[in-house]
Amino acid sequence: MKNIPLPPCNHQPKKYTGPGATEVLALRKQFMNPAIFLYYKNPIMLVEGSMQYVWDETSKRYLDALGGIVTVSVGHCHPYVVAAANQQNELLQHSTTIYLQPNVALYAEKLASKMPGDLKVCYFVNSGSEANDLALLMARTYTQNYDVIALRNAYHGGNASGMGVTAHSNWKYNVPHSFGVHHALAPYPYRGTFGYDDADAGKKYADDVKQLIDYATPGKVAAFIAESIQGVGGFVEFPQGYLKQTYEYIRAAGGVCIADEVQTGFGRTGTHFWGFETQGVIPDIVTMAKGIGNGCPLGAVVTTPKIAQSLTGKVHFNTFGGNPVVSAIGKAVLEVIEKENLQANSLKLGNSLLAGLNRLKEKHKIIGDVRGRGLMLGIEMVKDRLTKAPATTECAQVVENAKDLGLLLGKGGLWGQTIRFAPPMCITQADADFTLAVLDEAIGAL
Ligand SMILES: Cc1ncc(COP(=O)(O)O)c(C=O)c1O
């Protein structure tokens, strides 16, 4: 493969003096969870980051086009976010909700200001799984119904309730789970029953939700939960009209609508601040994590005052939720998104990349589908455009080749057949051009 120069960068990484990658790999194998996986044949170890770039222990630089799995939203170690964290770290690191704390209250006010409609009450947790668990509890308590409709090809977390609403066999252990959960057809225009050429696809997929309500539940449901664009599933964007029609069916059956914005929120889609807005709906409960904290453990659930009331019959408590340090970070992240117009940057560079990826699709037959919005772009690889047989091995090889050329990409989809591009939202046109040149080379080298 021919070398493609990374765009220039002023940051000088410090000399790394810690344990080497081989030693760290051995420690990980001996002392850590054996069910986690590594991406590359020769795993890389990251020791420093600055904005859209990361460095390994040998000071090799990479463009981080996955952002720690769609988590580093405004840039690695963004100076404004680091300053906010440092300032609070020196004052008070933990207090808990039994005392008043200014940061969490100011942050809740700021986060609520970004929400449409009556979504004004914030709960803070530590992760996306916890956020979805709480959202499901809220929905069931509020509606007094139990059944939940989720989507196939969804990922909502690795705890018991997250796994229950997730619908990818890779993430589901063989234990009793998903009681009361029904998985509707994934509104997946490239691979699903109703394709891009079907103008009524949104309504037709929504009708499957209605059928589940009628056939698989008591006719009453607690909730519908969906990612606004499926993330782990390979950045699958739903046909227009899908959420609008589905929300109508769910509300008519007494349920509430939960939008999982763990990957799609905070301006990443470019056109909108929240993914659900791309479908013209307002959910009843919104869950957030990942990009909300730019890499710090922060999650949130935002709902209406009426729904929040339903949890007041008991104490709902979370030790670290809204911790003073993470609240300072969360607020700083929102301020950076505003000050640096990162949503507009996502839109501009996302459009430029999408056009470039479509050109690559014309050149490389292995690309079956290019999709997404803003800086959330998927490239689905197939062995054959007619059969759409997933090109799993080839996709892994492209990701490997790209890494050798200095670009870190993600994989998604049930078979690991979709390349995921979701960098920090601070990338530049030069990074976008580099990405396209590397992808062209990495696919060409197959
Ligand atoms: C859409 C979505 N929801 C929820 C989760 C779970 O988040 P966490 O890993 O922080 O528990 C994830 C994680 O990848 C996700 O992508």
Short mmCIF file of C-alpha atoms and ligand atoms in Angstrom, two decimals:
data_model
loop_
_atom_site.label_atom_id
_atom_site.label_comp_id
_atom_site.label_asym_id
_atom_site.label_seq_id
_atom_site.Cartn_x
_atom_site.Cartn_y
_atom_site.Cartn_z
CA MET A 1 0.00 0.00 0.00
CA LYS A 2 1.25 3.48 -0.72
CA ASN A 3 1.81 5.78 2.22
CA ILE A 4 -0.66 8.66 2.59
CA PRO A 5 0.57 11.54 4.77
CA LEU A 6 -1.58 12.41 7.77
CA PRO A 7 -2.67 16.05 7.90
CA PRO A 8 -0.19 18.17 9.89
CA CYS A 9 -0.65 18.46 13.66
CA ASN A 10 1.04 20.77 16.18
CA HIS A 11 0.73 18.51 19.21
CA GLN A 12 3.97 16.87 20.32
CA PRO A 13 3.31 13.66 22.29
CA LYS A 14 5.30 13.13 25.48
CA LYS A 15 7.89 10.38 25.53
CA TYR A 16 6.11 7.26 26.79
CA THR A 17 7.88 5.51 29.66
CA GLY A 18 5.28 2.96 30.84
CA PRO A 19 5.03 -0.78 30.14
CA GLY A 20 5.22 -1.89 26.50
CA ALA A 21 2.30 -3.26 24.47
CA THR A 22 3.45 -6.89 24.82
CA GLU A 23 3.57 -6.60 28.60
CA VAL A 24 0.17 -4.87 28.74
CA LEU A 25 -1.34 -7.56 26.49
CA ALA A 26 0.01 -10.28 28.81
CA LEU A 27 -1.42 -8.48 31.88
CA ARG A 28 -4.76 -8.05 30.15
CA LYS A 29 -4.86 -11.75 29.22
CA GLN A 30 -3.99 -12.83 32.75
CA PHE A 31 -6.02 -10.41 34.82
CA MET A 32 -8.84 -9.00 32.72
CA ASN A 33 -12.23 -10.00 31.34
CA PRO A 34 -11.56 -12.63 28.63
CA ALA A 35 -14.83 -11.83 26.81
CA ILE A 36 -13.63 -8.47 25.46
CA PHE A 37 -11.99 -8.38 22.06
CA LEU A 38 -9.18 -6.51 20.38
CA TYR A 39 -9.46 -5.14 16.85
CA TYR A 40 -6.09 -5.74 15.22
CA LYS A 41 -3.81 -8.74 14.55
CA ASN A 42 -1.10 -6.77 16.34
CA PRO A 43 -3.14 -4.86 18.91
CA ILE A 44 -2.24 -1.21 19.23
CA MET A 45 -1.91 0.53 22.56
CA LEU A 46 -2.98 4.16 22.81
CA VAL A 47 -1.17 6.33 25.33
CA GLU A 48 -2.01 9.91 24.36
CA GLY A 49 -4.67 11.87 22.52
CA SER A 50 -5.17 15.41 21.30
CA MET A 51 -8.40 16.41 19.56
CA GLN A 52 -8.96 14.05 16.57
CA TYR A 53 -5.57 12.30 16.89
CA VAL A 54 -4.19 9.56 19.13
CA TRP A 55 -0.65 8.22 19.60
CA ASP A 56 0.61 4.76 20.41
CA GLU A 57 3.56 4.08 22.72
CA THR A 58 6.02 4.43 19.83
CA SER A 59 4.66 7.96 19.10
CA LYS A 60 2.96 6.76 15.90
CA ARG A 61 0.00 9.03 15.23
CA TYR A 62 -3.46 7.93 14.04
CA LEU A 63 -6.58 9.79 12.99
CA ASP A 64 -9.18 8.46 15.41
CA ALA A 65 -12.18 7.98 13.16
CA LEU A 66 -14.09 5.97 15.73
CA GLY A 67 -13.63 8.29 18.71
CA GLY A 68 -13.38 5.49 21.29
CA ILE A 69 -16.59 3.96 19.89
CA VAL A 70 -18.54 7.14 19.16
CA THR A 71 -17.65 8.61 22.55
CA VAL A 72 -15.03 11.31 22.07
CA SER A 73 -17.39 13.97 20.77
CA VAL A 74 -15.46 17.24 20.94
CA GLY A 75 -11.87 15.95 20.79
CA HIS A 76 -9.44 13.98 22.92
CA CYS A 77 -8.34 15.97 25.97
CA HIS A 78 -10.06 19.08 24.64
CA PRO A 79 -8.32 21.90 26.63
CA TYR A 80 -11.59 23.56 27.69
CA VAL A 81 -13.00 20.28 28.99
CA VAL A 82 -9.73 19.37 30.71
CA ALA A 83 -9.62 22.80 32.40
CA ALA A 84 -13.19 22.37 33.70
CA ALA A 85 -12.34 18.91 35.06
CA ASN A 86 -9.07 20.08 36.64
CA GLN A 87 -10.71 23.04 38.31
CA GLN A 88 -13.39 20.86 39.91
CA ASN A 89 -10.94 18.06 40.76
CA GLU A 90 -9.07 20.48 42.99
CA LEU A 91 -12.21 21.71 44.78
CA LEU A 92 -14.45 18.72 45.51
CA GLN A 93 -14.53 15.40 43.66
CA HIS A 94 -17.58 13.81 45.20
CA SER A 95 -20.52 14.85 47.31
CA THR A 96 -23.69 12.84 46.34
CA THR A 97 -27.31 13.87 46.00
CA ILE A 98 -28.07 14.09 49.73
CA TYR A 99 -26.36 17.51 49.65
CA LEU A 100 -26.89 20.40 47.29
CA GLN A 101 -24.16 20.74 44.67
CA PRO A 102 -24.03 23.62 42.18
CA ASN A 103 -22.44 21.82 39.21
CA VAL A 104 -25.09 19.17 38.79
CA ALA A 105 -27.94 21.70 39.07
CA LEU A 106 -26.36 24.08 36.55
CA TYR A 107 -25.61 21.19 34.23
CA ALA A 108 -29.19 19.87 34.44
CA GLU A 109 -30.46 23.35 33.52
CA LYS A 110 -28.08 23.52 30.55
CA LEU A 111 -28.90 20.00 29.31
CA ALA A 112 -32.65 20.64 29.64
CA SER A 113 -32.22 23.80 27.53
CA LYS A 114 -31.09 21.59 24.64
CA MET A 115 -34.25 19.47 24.76
CA PRO A 116 -37.49 20.11 22.85
CA GLY A 117 -41.03 20.06 24.23
CA ASP A 118 -41.61 19.17 27.85
CA LEU A 119 -38.40 17.11 28.21
CA LYS A 120 -37.10 19.05 31.19
CA VAL A 121 -36.26 16.64 34.03
CA CYS A 122 -32.75 15.13 34.08
CA TYR A 123 -31.47 12.02 35.85
CA PHE A 124 -27.74 11.38 35.83
CA VAL A 125 -26.18 7.93 35.69
CA ASN A 126 -22.79 6.49 34.69
CA SER A 127 -23.37 4.71 31.38
CA GLY A 128 -25.74 4.06 28.51
CA SER A 129 -26.78 0.68 29.91
CA GLU A 130 -27.78 2.31 33.18
CA ALA A 131 -29.64 5.06 31.34
CA ASN A 132 -31.71 2.54 29.36
CA ASP A 133 -32.38 0.45 32.47
CA LEU A 134 -33.75 3.53 34.22
CA ALA A 135 -35.79 4.57 31.17
CA LEU A 136 -37.48 1.15 31.05
CA LEU A 137 -38.23 1.29 34.77
CA MET A 138 -39.74 4.76 34.33
CA ALA A 139 -41.86 3.65 31.38
CA ARG A 140 -43.23 0.67 33.27
CA THR A 141 -43.89 2.62 36.44
CA TYR A 142 -45.58 5.46 34.60
CA THR A 143 -47.76 3.39 32.26
CA GLN A 144 -48.37 0.49 34.64
CA ASN A 145 -47.84 -1.73 31.58
CA TYR A 146 -45.02 -4.21 31.15
CA ASP A 147 -44.44 -5.07 27.48
CA VAL A 148 -41.75 -3.28 25.53
CA ILE A 149 -41.23 -3.13 21.78
CA ALA A 150 -37.60 -2.87 20.67
CA LEU A 151 -35.99 -3.38 17.29
CA ARG A 152 -33.96 -6.15 15.74
CA ASN A 153 -30.37 -5.11 15.01
CA ALA A 154 -30.48 -2.87 18.12
CA TYR A 155 -27.84 -2.45 20.82
CA HIS A 156 -28.85 -0.88 24.13
CA GLY A 157 -26.29 -2.16 26.63
CA GLY A 158 -24.74 -5.11 28.39
CA ASN A 159 -26.61 -5.15 31.73
CA ALA A 160 -29.65 -7.40 32.16
CA SER A 161 -32.25 -4.97 30.83
CA GLY A 162 -29.95 -3.54 28.14
CA MET A 163 -29.26 -7.05 26.88
CA GLY A 164 -32.98 -7.77 26.94
CA VAL A 165 -33.81 -5.00 24.49
CA THR A 166 -30.65 -5.57 22.42
CA ALA A 167 -31.21 -7.79 19.37
CA HIS A 168 -27.90 -9.16 18.11
CA SER A 169 -27.13 -12.74 19.15
CA ASN A 170 -23.44 -11.81 19.71
CA TRP A 171 -24.33 -9.78 22.79
CA LYS A 172 -27.01 -11.99 24.34
CA TYR A 173 -26.03 -14.63 26.90
CA ASN A 174 -28.04 -17.81 27.14
CA VAL A 175 -29.89 -16.86 30.31
CA PRO A 176 -33.57 -15.99 30.73
CA HIS A 177 -33.89 -12.46 29.40
CA SER A 178 -36.13 -10.26 27.26
CA PHE A 179 -39.25 -11.20 29.27
CA GLY A 180 -41.97 -8.90 27.96
CA VAL A 181 -39.72 -7.59 25.17
CA HIS A 182 -40.77 -8.00 21.54
CA HIS A 183 -38.39 -7.20 18.71
CA ALA A 184 -39.95 -5.65 15.63
CA LEU A 185 -38.42 -5.73 12.14
CA ALA A 186 -35.34 -3.57 11.82
CA PRO A 187 -36.22 -0.64 9.52
CA TYR A 188 -33.07 -1.39 7.54
CA PRO A 189 -33.57 -0.16 3.98
CA TYR A 190 -30.46 -1.86 2.52
CA ARG A 191 -31.00 -5.34 3.97
CA GLY A 192 -34.56 -5.33 5.31
CA THR A 193 -37.91 -6.35 3.84
CA PHE A 194 -38.73 -2.88 2.45
CA GLY A 195 -35.93 -1.25 0.50
CA TYR A 196 -34.75 2.24 -0.47
CA ASP A 197 -37.00 2.04 -3.55
CA ASP A 198 -40.15 1.71 -1.44
CA ALA A 199 -41.58 5.17 -0.72
CA ASP A 200 -43.88 3.68 1.95
CA ALA A 201 -41.15 1.74 3.74
CA GLY A 202 -41.40 3.88 6.89
CA LYS A 203 -45.10 3.17 7.28
CA LYS A 204 -44.68 -0.51 6.38
CA TYR A 205 -42.00 -1.09 9.02
CA ALA A 206 -44.13 0.81 11.56
CA ASP A 207 -47.03 -1.52 10.74
CA ASP A 208 -44.90 -4.40 12.00
CA VAL A 209 -44.81 -2.67 15.40
CA LYS A 210 -48.60 -2.42 15.29
CA GLN A 211 -48.82 -6.13 14.49
CA LEU A 212 -46.63 -6.96 17.48
CA ILE A 213 -48.85 -4.85 19.73
CA ASP A 214 -51.95 -6.63 18.42
CA TYR A 215 -50.59 -10.19 18.35
CA ALA A 216 -47.83 -10.42 20.96
CA THR A 217 -48.89 -8.17 23.84
CA PRO A 218 -52.07 -7.65 25.91
CA GLY A 219 -52.77 -4.74 23.54
CA LYS A 220 -51.18 -2.36 26.03
CA VAL A 221 -47.47 -1.61 26.12
CA ALA A 222 -45.10 0.23 28.42
CA ALA A 223 -42.68 1.50 25.80
CA PHE A 224 -41.05 1.52 22.44
CA ILE A 225 -37.28 1.92 22.53
CA ALA A 226 -35.05 2.60 19.54
CA GLU A 227 -31.71 4.14 18.72
CA SER A 228 -32.42 7.07 16.42
CA ILE A 229 -29.85 5.63 14.00
CA GLN A 230 -28.74 2.09 14.89
CA GLY A 231 -25.11 2.25 16.01
CA VAL A 232 -23.64 -1.19 16.72
CA GLY A 233 -26.02 -2.47 14.03
CA GLY A 234 -23.96 -0.60 11.42
CA PHE A 235 -25.27 2.98 11.33
CA VAL A 236 -28.67 2.06 9.95
CA GLU A 237 -30.87 5.07 9.32
CA PHE A 238 -34.63 4.45 9.28
CA PRO A 239 -36.86 5.39 6.34
CA GLN A 240 -38.61 8.72 6.76
CA GLY A 241 -41.92 8.55 8.57
CA TYR A 242 -40.99 5.44 10.55
CA LEU A 243 -40.75 6.93 14.03
CA LYS A 244 -43.73 9.23 13.53
CA GLN A 245 -46.07 6.36 12.66
CA THR A 246 -44.57 4.03 15.26
CA TYR A 247 -44.91 6.63 18.03
CA GLU A 248 -48.61 6.99 17.13
CA TYR A 249 -49.18 3.24 17.42
CA ILE A 250 -47.29 3.02 20.72
CA ARG A 251 -49.08 5.97 22.31
CA ALA A 252 -52.44 4.60 21.20
CA ALA A 253 -51.54 1.39 23.08
CA GLY A 254 -50.79 3.37 26.27
CA GLY A 255 -47.00 3.30 25.88
CA VAL A 256 -44.27 5.90 25.97
CA CYS A 257 -41.53 6.37 23.38
CA ILE A 258 -37.87 6.14 24.38
CA ALA A 259 -35.13 7.48 22.11
CA ASP A 260 -31.68 6.03 22.75
CA GLU A 261 -29.40 8.93 21.80
CA VAL A 262 -26.25 7.33 23.16
CA GLN A 263 -24.55 7.50 19.74
CA THR A 264 -26.71 9.93 17.76
CA GLY A 265 -26.97 12.85 20.18
CA PHE A 266 -25.02 16.08 20.67
CA GLY A 267 -24.93 17.28 17.07
CA ARG A 268 -23.26 14.26 15.51
CA THR A 269 -25.89 13.89 12.78
CA GLY A 270 -25.10 17.43 11.63
CA THR A 271 -28.61 18.31 10.54
CA HIS A 272 -29.97 18.17 14.09
CA PHE A 273 -28.75 18.18 17.69
CA TRP A 274 -30.69 14.97 18.47
CA GLY A 275 -31.10 12.00 16.19
CA PHE A 276 -34.85 11.73 16.81
CA GLU A 277 -35.30 15.20 15.31
CA THR A 278 -34.28 13.79 11.92
CA GLN A 279 -37.61 11.92 11.99
CA GLY A 280 -39.68 14.89 13.22
CA VAL A 281 -40.72 13.33 16.55
CA ILE A 282 -40.44 14.24 20.22
CA PRO A 283 -39.94 11.22 22.50
CA ASP A 284 -41.23 10.93 26.06
CA ILE A 285 -37.89 9.74 27.43
CA VAL A 286 -34.40 10.27 26.01
CA THR A 287 -31.33 8.31 27.07
CA MET A 288 -27.77 9.57 26.60
CA ALA A 289 -24.18 8.47 27.24
CA LYS A 290 -20.88 8.29 25.32
CA GLY A 291 -20.54 11.69 23.56
CA ILE A 292 -22.25 13.47 26.46
CA GLY A 293 -19.04 13.18 28.49
CA ASN A 294 -16.39 13.14 25.72
CA GLY A 295 -14.92 10.03 27.35
CA CYS A 296 -15.79 10.43 31.02
CA PRO A 297 -18.33 8.06 32.60
CA LEU A 298 -21.53 10.04 32.30
CA GLY A 299 -25.02 9.07 31.20
CA ALA A 300 -28.39 10.76 31.47
CA VAL A 301 -32.10 10.20 31.13
CA VAL A 302 -34.29 13.18 30.34
CA THR A 303 -38.04 13.02 30.59
CA THR A 304 -41.15 15.08 31.31
CA PRO A 305 -42.15 16.26 34.81
CA LYS A 306 -45.25 14.05 34.58
CA ILE A 307 -43.33 10.87 33.85
CA ALA A 308 -40.70 11.75 36.46
CA GLN A 309 -43.46 11.93 39.09
CA SER A 310 -44.08 8.21 38.64
CA LEU A 311 -40.76 7.36 40.29
CA THR A 312 -41.37 9.47 43.39
CA GLY A 313 -43.18 6.64 45.23
CA LYS A 314 -39.74 5.23 46.16
CA VAL A 315 -36.26 6.67 46.48
CA HIS A 316 -34.34 6.54 43.24
CA PHE A 317 -30.67 6.98 43.99
CA ASN A 318 -27.38 6.69 42.09
CA THR A 319 -24.14 7.23 44.05
CA PHE A 320 -22.02 8.71 41.28
CA GLY A 321 -24.74 10.07 38.98
CA GLY A 322 -24.15 13.81 38.53
CA ASN A 323 -20.86 13.75 40.39
CA PRO A 324 -19.38 17.30 40.59
CA VAL A 325 -16.46 16.46 38.27
CA VAL A 326 -18.48 14.74 35.54
CA SER A 327 -21.12 17.47 35.72
CA ALA A 328 -18.42 20.09 35.12
CA ILE A 329 -17.21 18.01 32.17
CA GLY A 330 -20.72 17.50 30.75
CA LYS A 331 -21.43 21.23 30.88
CA ALA A 332 -18.08 22.06 29.29
CA VAL A 333 -18.80 19.59 26.46
CA LEU A 334 -22.09 21.36 25.69
CA GLU A 335 -20.33 24.73 25.73
CA VAL A 336 -17.63 23.52 23.33
CA ILE A 337 -20.24 22.10 20.91
CA GLU A 338 -21.89 25.53 20.86
CA LYS A 339 -18.77 27.71 20.79
CA GLU A 340 -17.00 25.70 18.09
CA ASN A 341 -20.11 25.09 15.96
CA LEU A 342 -19.40 21.39 15.97
CA GLN A 343 -22.85 20.43 14.72
CA ALA A 344 -22.30 22.60 11.62
CA ASN A 345 -18.86 21.04 11.18
CA SER A 346 -20.43 17.56 11.35
CA LEU A 347 -22.88 18.54 8.65
CA LYS A 348 -20.32 20.10 6.32
CA LEU A 349 -17.71 17.36 6.59
CA GLY A 350 -20.33 14.60 6.73
CA ASN A 351 -21.76 15.75 3.40
CA SER A 352 -18.31 15.99 1.85
CA LEU A 353 -17.41 12.49 3.10
CA LEU A 354 -20.72 10.99 2.01
CA ALA A 355 -20.15 12.28 -1.53
CA GLY A 356 -16.60 10.86 -1.48
CA LEU A 357 -17.80 7.50 -0.15
CA ASN A 358 -20.38 7.29 -2.91
CA ARG A 359 -17.56 7.84 -5.43
CA LEU A 360 -15.65 4.98 -3.77
CA LYS A 361 -18.78 2.83 -4.06
CA GLU A 362 -18.76 3.37 -7.82
CA LYS A 363 -15.12 2.27 -7.96
CA HIS A 364 -15.13 -0.69 -5.52
CA LYS A 365 -17.75 -3.42 -6.02
CA ILE A 366 -17.26 -4.68 -2.48
CA ILE A 367 -19.07 -1.60 -1.15
CA GLY A 368 -22.74 -2.54 -1.12
CA ASP A 369 -24.14 0.47 0.71
CA VAL A 370 -23.00 3.87 1.93
CA ARG A 371 -25.24 5.61 4.45
CA GLY A 372 -25.57 7.82 7.48
CA ARG A 373 -25.67 11.45 8.43
CA GLY A 374 -23.13 13.96 9.60
CA LEU A 375 -20.18 12.27 11.24
CA MET A 376 -21.95 8.94 11.63
CA LEU A 377 -21.28 7.16 8.35
CA GLY A 378 -21.48 3.47 7.51
CA ILE A 379 -19.97 1.54 4.60
CA GLU A 380 -21.50 -1.92 4.27
CA MET A 381 -19.28 -4.46 2.52
CA VAL A 382 -20.73 -7.36 0.53
CA LYS A 383 -19.17 -10.24 -1.37
CA ASP A 384 -21.76 -9.82 -4.09
CA ARG A 385 -24.09 -6.89 -4.67
CA LEU A 386 -26.95 -9.20 -5.72
CA THR A 387 -26.87 -11.71 -2.87
CA LYS A 388 -25.58 -9.11 -0.35
CA ALA A 389 -23.54 -11.86 1.33
CA PRO A 390 -21.73 -10.03 4.15
CA ALA A 391 -18.02 -9.48 3.44
CA THR A 392 -16.92 -9.99 7.04
CA THR A 393 -13.30 -11.03 6.46
CA GLU A 394 -12.76 -8.33 3.86
CA CYS A 395 -14.24 -5.67 6.15
CA ALA A 396 -11.84 -6.71 8.93
CA GLN A 397 -8.95 -6.57 6.45
CA VAL A 398 -9.87 -3.05 5.30
CA VAL A 399 -9.99 -1.90 8.94
CA GLU A 400 -6.58 -3.56 9.47
CA ASN A 401 -5.11 -1.97 6.31
CA ALA A 402 -6.46 1.44 7.30
CA LYS A 403 -4.83 1.13 10.72
CA ASP A 404 -1.48 0.45 9.03
CA LEU A 405 -2.03 3.67 7.07
CA GLY A 406 -2.80 5.68 10.22
CA LEU A 407 -6.62 5.60 10.29
CA LEU A 408 -8.62 3.96 13.10
CA LEU A 409 -12.05 2.84 11.92
CA GLY A 410 -14.85 0.87 13.56
CA LYS A 411 -16.85 -2.18 12.56
CA GLY A 412 -20.55 -2.84 13.01
CA GLY A 413 -23.43 -4.98 11.79
CA LEU A 414 -24.44 -8.48 12.88
CA TRP A 415 -21.59 -10.03 10.88
CA GLY A 416 -19.04 -7.23 11.34
CA GLN A 417 -19.60 -6.30 7.71
CA THR A 418 -19.99 -2.53 8.05
CA ILE A 419 -17.21 0.01 8.50
CA ARG A 420 -18.19 2.69 10.99
CA PHE A 421 -16.83 6.22 10.72
CA ALA A 422 -17.60 8.39 13.76
CA PRO A 423 -14.66 10.64 14.61
CA PRO A 424 -14.58 13.47 17.14
CA MET A 425 -16.64 16.30 15.64
CA CYS A 426 -13.60 18.59 15.42
CA ILE A 427 -12.12 16.91 12.32
CA THR A 428 -11.14 19.08 9.35
CA GLN A 429 -11.51 18.85 5.58
CA ALA A 430 -7.89 17.61 5.45
CA ASP A 431 -8.86 14.72 7.76
CA ALA A 432 -11.86 13.93 5.55
CA ASP A 433 -9.64 13.89 2.43
CA PHE A 434 -7.11 11.68 4.24
CA THR A 435 -9.91 9.28 5.24
CA LEU A 436 -11.14 8.91 1.66
CA ALA A 437 -7.61 8.41 0.30
CA VAL A 438 -6.84 5.77 2.95
CA LEU A 439 -10.12 3.93 2.37
CA ASP A 440 -9.49 3.86 -1.36
CA GLU A 441 -6.01 2.41 -0.79
CA ALA A 442 -7.10 -0.01 1.98
CA ILE A 443 -9.96 -1.41 -0.14
CA GLY A 444 -7.83 -1.48 -3.28
CA ALA A 445 -5.23 -3.60 -1.45
CA LEU A 446 -7.71 -6.44 -0.72
C1 LIG B 1 -26.97 2.99 21.34
C2 LIG B 1 -26.34 2.50 22.60
N1 LIG B 1 -27.07 2.43 23.71
C3 LIG B 1 -26.53 2.01 24.87
C4 LIG B 1 -25.22 1.60 24.94
C5 LIG B 1 -24.65 1.13 26.23
O1 LIG B 1 -23.78 2.08 26.72
P1 LIG B 1 -22.66 1.72 27.82
O2 LIG B 1 -21.65 0.85 27.14
O3 LIG B 1 -22.15 3.06 28.24
O4 LIG B 1 -23.35 1.01 28.93
C6 LIG B 1 -24.42 1.65 23.80
C7 LIG B 1 -23.02 1.23 23.83
O5 LIG B 1 -22.37 0.99 22.84
C8 LIG B 1 -25.00 2.10 22.59
O6 LIG B 1 -24.29 2.17 21.46
#
